[in-house]
PDB file of C-alpha atoms in Angstrom:
ATOM      1  CA  MET A   1     155.339  46.017 101.072  1.00  0.00           C
ATOM      2  CA  LEU A   2     154.003  49.320  99.760  1.00  0.00           C
ATOM      3  CA  LYS A   3     150.757  50.425 101.424  1.00  0.00           C
ATOM      4  CA  ILE A   4     148.499  52.523  99.191  1.00  0.00           C
ATOM      5  CA  ASN A   5     146.421  55.177 100.933  1.00  0.00           C
ATOM      6  CA  ARG A   6     142.917  54.995  99.402  1.00  0.00           C
ATOM      7  CA  LYS A   7     141.523  57.958 101.332  1.00  0.00           C
ATOM      8  CA  ILE A   8     140.419  60.978  99.306  1.00  0.00           C
ATOM      9  CA  PRO A   9     141.534  63.930 101.461  1.00  0.00           C
ATOM     10  CA  ASN A  10     139.949  66.695  99.404  1.00  0.00           C
ATOM     11  CA  PRO A  11     136.157  66.904  98.824  1.00  0.00           C
ATOM     12  CA  ILE A  12     136.691  68.673  95.501  1.00  0.00           C
ATOM     13  CA  THR A  13     138.386  65.459  94.307  1.00  0.00           C
ATOM     14  CA  VAL A  14     135.007  63.726  94.518  1.00  0.00           C
ATOM     15  CA  ILE A  15     133.590  66.331  92.153  1.00  0.00           C
ATOM     16  CA  ALA A  16     136.489  65.774  89.765  1.00  0.00           C
ATOM     17  CA  ILE A  17     135.907  62.005  89.851  1.00  0.00           C
ATOM     18  CA  PHE A  18     132.189  62.387  89.038  1.00  0.00           C
ATOM     19  CA  ALA A  19     132.962  64.837  86.234  1.00  0.00           C
ATOM     20  CA  PHE A  20     135.596  62.451  84.838  1.00  0.00           C
ATOM     21  CA  ILE A  21     133.135  59.537  84.904  1.00  0.00           C
ATOM     22  CA  SER A  22     130.457  61.556  83.086  1.00  0.00           C
ATOM     23  CA  GLU A  23     132.909  62.747  80.425  1.00  0.00           C
ATOM     24  CA  THR A  24     134.275  59.223  79.919  1.00  0.00           C
ATOM     25  CA  SER A  25     130.788  57.790  79.567  1.00  0.00           C
ATOM     26  CA  ALA A  26     130.082  60.462  76.957  1.00  0.00           C
ATOM     27  CA  ALA A  27     133.110  59.491  74.922  1.00  0.00           C
ATOM     28  CA  VAL A  28     131.956  55.877  74.926  1.00  0.00           C
ATOM     29  CA  SER A  29     128.201  56.314  74.426  1.00  0.00           C
ATOM     30  CA  LEU A  30     127.820  59.358  72.150  1.00  0.00           C
ATOM     31  CA  PRO A  31     128.594  57.510  68.878  1.00  0.00           C
ATOM     32  CA  PHE A  32     125.705  55.125  69.572  1.00  0.00           C
ATOM     33  CA  LEU A  33     123.024  57.810  70.188  1.00  0.00           C
ATOM     34  CA  ASP A  34     120.624  59.514  67.749  1.00  0.00           C
ATOM     35  CA  ASN A  35     120.935  63.251  67.074  1.00  0.00           C
ATOM     36  CA  ASP A  36     118.025  64.166  69.391  1.00  0.00           C
ATOM     37  CA  GLU A  37     119.406  62.041  72.211  1.00  0.00           C
ATOM     38  CA  ARG A  38     122.910  63.406  71.625  1.00  0.00           C
ATOM     39  CA  GLU A  39     121.737  66.993  72.072  1.00  0.00           C
ATOM     40  CA  ILE A  40     120.114  66.228  75.428  1.00  0.00           C
ATOM     41  CA  TYR A  41     123.105  64.190  76.572  1.00  0.00           C
ATOM     42  CA  ILE A  42     125.603  66.880  75.525  1.00  0.00           C
ATOM     43  CA  TRP A  43     123.689  69.511  77.507  1.00  0.00           C
ATOM     44  CA  PHE A  44     123.739  67.173  80.478  1.00  0.00           C
ATOM     45  CA  LEU A  45     127.500  66.682  80.090  1.00  0.00           C
ATOM     46  CA  ILE A  46     128.099  70.415  79.882  1.00  0.00           C
ATOM     47  CA  SER A  47     125.982  71.247  82.912  1.00  0.00           C
ATOM     48  CA  PHE A  48     126.793  68.286  85.180  1.00  0.00           C
ATOM     49  CA  PRO A  49     130.239  69.448  86.446  1.00  0.00           C
ATOM     50  CA  PHE A  50     128.923  72.946  87.104  1.00  0.00           C
ATOM     51  CA  TYR A  51     125.901  71.535  88.912  1.00  0.00           C
ATOM     52  CA  LEU A  52     128.181  69.422  91.120  1.00  0.00           C
ATOM     53  CA  LEU A  53     130.419  72.392  91.816  1.00  0.00           C
ATOM     54  CA  PHE A  54     127.392  74.518  92.687  1.00  0.00           C
ATOM     55  CA  LEU A  55     126.115  71.880  95.115  1.00  0.00           C
ATOM     56  CA  PHE A  56     129.563  71.608  96.665  1.00  0.00           C
ATOM     57  CA  PHE A  57     129.765  75.334  97.382  1.00  0.00           C
ATOM     58  CA  ILE A  58     126.192  75.448  98.701  1.00  0.00           C
ATOM     59  CA  THR A  59     127.080  72.586 101.043  1.00  0.00           C
ATOM     60  CA  LEU A  60     130.311  74.297 101.991  1.00  0.00           C
ATOM     61  CA  ASN A  61     128.498  77.529 102.746  1.00  0.00           C
ATOM     62  CA  PHE A  62     125.585  76.178 104.781  1.00  0.00           C
ATOM     63  CA  ASN A  63     126.805  72.866 106.203  1.00  0.00           C
ATOM     64  CA  TYR A  64     130.582  72.706 105.986  1.00  0.00           C
ATOM     65  CA  ARG A  65     130.816  70.132 108.770  1.00  0.00           C
ATOM     66  CA  SER A  66     129.201  67.487 106.568  1.00  0.00           C
ATOM     67  CA  LEU A  67     132.350  67.447 104.444  1.00  0.00           C
ATOM     68  CA  TYR A  68     134.466  66.055 107.300  1.00  0.00           C
ATOM     69  CA  ALA A  69     134.831  62.421 108.285  1.00  0.00           C
ATOM     70  CA  PRO A  70     136.431  61.019 111.450  1.00  0.00           C
ATOM     71  CA  SER A  71     139.257  59.616 109.331  1.00  0.00           C
ATOM     72  CA  ASP A  72     140.239  63.171 108.341  1.00  0.00           C
ATOM     73  CA  PHE A  73     141.479  63.835 111.875  1.00  0.00           C
ATOM     74  CA  ASP A  74     144.396  62.376 113.809  1.00  0.00           C
ATOM     75  CA  ASN A  75     142.287  61.426 116.812  1.00  0.00           C
ATOM     76  CA  ASP A  76     138.645  61.437 117.875  1.00  0.00           C
ATOM     77  CA  LYS A  77     139.025  64.429 120.201  1.00  0.00           C
ATOM     78  CA  ASN A  78     139.941  66.711 117.304  1.00  0.00           C
ATOM     79  CA  PHE A  79     136.963  65.417 115.326  1.00  0.00           C
ATOM     80  CA  LEU A  80     134.593  66.182 118.199  1.00  0.00           C
ATOM     81  CA  LYS A  81     136.113  69.653 118.675  1.00  0.00           C
ATOM     82  CA  ALA A  82     135.360  70.477 115.042  1.00  0.00           C
ATOM     83  CA  PHE A  83     131.664  69.792 115.633  1.00  0.00           C
ATOM     84  CA  GLU A  84     131.304  71.736 118.870  1.00  0.00           C
ATOM     85  CA  GLU A  85     129.616  75.087 118.614  1.00  0.00           C
ATOM     86  CA  GLU A  86     132.180  77.764 119.222  1.00  0.00           C
ATOM     87  CA  SER A  87     131.099  80.409 121.660  1.00  0.00           C
ATOM     88  CA  ILE A  88     133.139  83.537 121.205  1.00  0.00           C
ATOM     89  CA  PRO A  89     133.556  85.293 124.541  1.00  0.00           C
ATOM     90  CA  ALA A  90     132.855  88.993 124.535  1.00  0.00           C
ATOM     91  CA  THR A  91     136.212  90.676 124.708  1.00  0.00           C
ATOM     92  CA  GLU A  92     137.040  94.304 124.932  1.00  0.00           C
ATOM     93  CA  VAL A  93     138.380  95.768 121.719  1.00  0.00           C
ATOM     94  CA  THR A  94     141.822  97.195 122.256  1.00  0.00           C
ATOM     95  CA  PRO A  95     143.351  99.729 119.891  1.00  0.00           C
ATOM     96  CA  ALA A  96     146.075  98.434 117.585  1.00  0.00           C
ATOM     97  CA  SER A  97     148.629 101.017 118.648  1.00  0.00           C
ATOM     98  CA  SER A  98     149.061 102.639 122.020  1.00  0.00           C
ATOM     99  CA  ASN A  99     149.411 106.222 120.750  1.00  0.00           C
ATOM    100  CA  ILE A 100     145.745 106.517 119.715  1.00  0.00           C
ATOM    101  CA  GLU A 101     143.671 108.379 122.259  1.00  0.00           C
ATOM    102  CA  PRO A 102     139.916 107.903 122.491  1.00  0.00           C
ATOM    103  CA  ASN A 103     137.733 110.880 121.666  1.00  0.00           C
ATOM    104  CA  THR A 104     135.188 111.331 124.433  1.00  0.00           C
ATOM    105  CA  ILE A 105     132.229 113.614 123.908  1.00  0.00           C
ATOM    106  CA  LYS A 106     129.587 114.247 126.548  1.00  0.00           C
ATOM    107  CA  LEU A 107     126.097 114.136 125.056  1.00  0.00           C
ATOM    108  CA  PRO A 108     123.221 116.265 126.282  1.00  0.00           C
ATOM    109  CA  LYS A 109     120.505 114.389 128.206  1.00  0.00           C
ATOM    110  CA  PRO A 110     117.521 114.675 125.821  1.00  0.00           C
ATOM    111  CA  VAL A 111     119.449 113.310 122.811  1.00  0.00           C
ATOM    112  CA  ASN A 112     118.461 109.696 122.356  1.00  0.00           C
ATOM    113  CA  ARG A 113     119.429 109.110 118.714  1.00  0.00           C
ATOM    114  CA  MET A 114     122.635 109.708 116.792  1.00  0.00           C
ATOM    115  CA  TYR A 115     122.897 109.881 113.001  1.00  0.00           C
ATOM    116  CA  ILE A 116     126.215 108.785 111.487  1.00  0.00           C
ATOM    117  CA  ILE A 117     126.771 110.204 108.004  1.00  0.00           C
ATOM    118  CA  ASP A 118     129.804 109.318 105.890  1.00  0.00           C
ATOM    119  CA  ILE A 119     130.573 112.217 103.531  1.00  0.00           C
ATOM    120  CA  ARG A 120     134.134 111.281 102.627  1.00  0.00           C
ATOM    121  CA  LYS A 121     133.183 110.872  98.967  1.00  0.00           C
ATOM    122  CA  ALA A 122     131.397 114.223  98.705  1.00  0.00           C
ATOM    123  CA  HIS A 123     134.064 116.634  97.436  1.00  0.00           C
ATOM    124  CA  THR A 124     131.973 119.362  95.810  1.00  0.00           C
ATOM    125  CA  GLU A 125     129.905 122.143  97.315  1.00  0.00           C
ATOM    126  CA  PRO A 126     126.591 121.103  95.656  1.00  0.00           C
ATOM    127  CA  GLU A 127     126.912 117.572  97.069  1.00  0.00           C
ATOM    128  CA  ILE A 128     127.501 118.897 100.594  1.00  0.00           C
ATOM    129  CA  GLU A 129     124.660 121.443 100.286  1.00  0.00           C
ATOM    130  CA  GLU A 130     122.219 118.805  99.044  1.00  0.00           C
ATOM    131  CA  LEU A 131     123.157 116.417 101.850  1.00  0.00           C
ATOM    132  CA  LEU A 132     122.800 119.071 104.549  1.00  0.00           C
ATOM    133  CA  GLU A 133     119.427 120.174 103.192  1.00  0.00           C
ATOM    134  CA  LYS A 134     118.186 116.580 103.450  1.00  0.00           C
ATOM    135  CA  VAL A 135     119.449 115.726 106.923  1.00  0.00           C
ATOM    136  CA  LEU A 136     119.319 118.948 108.894  1.00  0.00           C
ATOM    137  CA  HIS A 137     115.693 119.917 108.242  1.00  0.00           C
ATOM    138  CA  PRO A 138     113.245 117.165 109.245  1.00  0.00           C
ATOM    139  CA  ASN A 139     109.888 118.012 110.832  1.00  0.00           C
ATOM    140  CA  LYS A 140     110.563 116.636 114.313  1.00  0.00           C
ATOM    141  CA  HIS A 141     111.092 118.892 117.319  1.00  0.00           C
ATOM    142  CA  SER A 142     113.342 116.551 119.300  1.00  0.00           C
ATOM    143  CA  PRO A 143     117.051 117.301 119.626  1.00  0.00           C
ATOM    144  CA  ARG A 144     119.319 115.487 117.184  1.00  0.00           C
ATOM    145  CA  LEU A 145     122.966 114.509 117.053  1.00  0.00           C
ATOM    146  CA  PHE A 146     124.901 114.095 113.809  1.00  0.00           C
ATOM    147  CA  LEU A 147     128.309 112.456 113.474  1.00  0.00           C
ATOM    148  CA  PHE A 148     129.885 113.333 110.129  1.00  0.00           C
ATOM    149  CA  LEU A 149     132.785 111.171 108.942  1.00  0.00           C
ATOM    150  CA  THR A 150     134.996 113.317 106.731  1.00  0.00           C
ATOM    151  CA  ASP A 151     138.370 113.488 105.046  1.00  0.00           C
ATOM    152  CA  SER A 152     140.528 116.580 104.562  1.00  0.00           C
ATOM    153  CA  VAL A 153     138.547 117.960 101.584  1.00  0.00           C
ATOM    154  CA  SER A 154     135.018 117.235 102.772  1.00  0.00           C
ATOM    155  CA  ASP A 155     135.927 118.447 106.281  1.00  0.00           C
ATOM    156  CA  ILE A 156     136.591 121.997 105.074  1.00  0.00           C
ATOM    157  CA  LEU A 157     133.486 122.092 102.855  1.00  0.00           C
ATOM    158  CA  LEU A 158     131.254 120.733 105.608  1.00  0.00           C
ATOM    159  CA  LYS A 159     132.438 123.269 108.193  1.00  0.00           C
ATOM    160  CA  GLU A 160     131.795 126.147 105.768  1.00  0.00           C
ATOM    161  CA  HIS A 161     128.266 124.990 104.953  1.00  0.00           C
ATOM    162  CA  ILE A 162     127.283 124.179 108.522  1.00  0.00           C
ATOM    163  CA  ASP A 163     128.286 127.738 109.457  1.00  0.00           C
ATOM    164  CA  THR A 164     126.015 129.164 106.749  1.00  0.00           C
ATOM    165  CA  LEU A 165     123.136 126.920 107.863  1.00  0.00           C
ATOM    166  CA  THR A 166     123.695 128.048 111.454  1.00  0.00           C
ATOM    167  CA  LYS A 167     123.159 131.654 110.413  1.00  0.00           C
ATOM    168  CA  GLN A 168     119.989 130.744 108.469  1.00  0.00           C
ATOM    169  CA  ASP A 169     118.452 128.568 111.235  1.00  0.00           C
ATOM    170  CA  LYS A 170     118.813 130.848 114.282  1.00  0.00           C
ATOM    171  CA  HIS A 171     115.056 130.885 115.039  1.00  0.00           C
ATOM    172  CA  SER A 172     114.528 127.104 115.102  1.00  0.00           C
ATOM    173  CA  GLN A 173     112.965 125.459 118.186  1.00  0.00           C
ATOM    174  CA  ARG A 174     114.978 122.255 117.771  1.00  0.00           C
ATOM    175  CA  ALA A 175     118.555 121.718 118.930  1.00  0.00           C
ATOM    176  CA  THR A 176     120.927 120.000 116.526  1.00  0.00           C
ATOM    177  CA  PHE A 177     124.373 118.942 117.678  1.00  0.00           C
ATOM    178  CA  CYS A 178     127.068 118.149 115.109  1.00  0.00           C
ATOM    179  CA  ILE A 179     130.307 116.247 115.579  1.00  0.00           C
ATOM    180  CA  ILE A 180     132.770 116.201 112.703  1.00  0.00           C
ATOM    181  CA  TYR A 181     135.363 113.420 112.706  1.00  0.00           C
ATOM    182  CA  ASP A 182     138.211 113.617 110.186  1.00  0.00           C
ATOM    183  CA  THR A 183     139.257 110.019 109.505  1.00  0.00           C
ATOM    184  CA  HIS A 184     142.633 111.004 108.052  1.00  0.00           C
ATOM    185  CA  SER A 185     143.892 113.306 110.793  1.00  0.00           C
ATOM    186  CA  LEU A 186     141.776 111.636 113.543  1.00  0.00           C
ATOM    187  CA  ASN A 187     140.601 115.074 114.708  1.00  0.00           C
ATOM    188  CA  THR A 188     137.212 115.647 116.270  1.00  0.00           C
ATOM    189  CA  CYS A 189     135.354 118.937 116.032  1.00  0.00           C
ATOM    190  CA  VAL A 190     132.216 119.438 118.120  1.00  0.00           C
ATOM    191  CA  LEU A 191     129.774 122.066 116.941  1.00  0.00           C
ATOM    192  CA  GLY A 192     127.280 122.861 119.650  1.00  0.00           C
ATOM    193  CA  LYS A 193     123.639 123.725 119.147  1.00  0.00           C
ATOM    194  CA  ILE A 194     122.975 124.905 115.614  1.00  0.00           C
TER     195      ILE A 194
END
């Protein structure tokens, strides 16, 4: 004898069933409604599937475990494993390839904050000048460290403009250390106190 499996394995199927029921009821009941009632009912029919889909994705996003039933799993142990909180052990990140060497830079003692600035999209001199004017001249007297992420074009422009700022800022009391990291060539350039 043929055994029919009545289990609905996919939660989105439930949404399809509810949408089908609402559309079928509309086909049957709309001819018997007044014009005012039809308008309200048609808006309900249009919005109901989207409302169900919205609720499904909200549930999926915030409480995905509520969509599982014990019958969805082969045995009870797998069902219980799905509801256990996973604790991800802290593992050391290893580089993808073995030929990459880490860039180690010794920082001076009084530096307690590092600014990371991505200038890979700045490819014109005015953009670089404007950025350097903003970040290299605050009012504080504490030493600062800047890490600039560059590509081949912005790397050249940045080095030229940092050199000109170095010449202009010789009499400053504050020490500013700059590290330039080219993300394409993986080169690091350390500019000392400027």
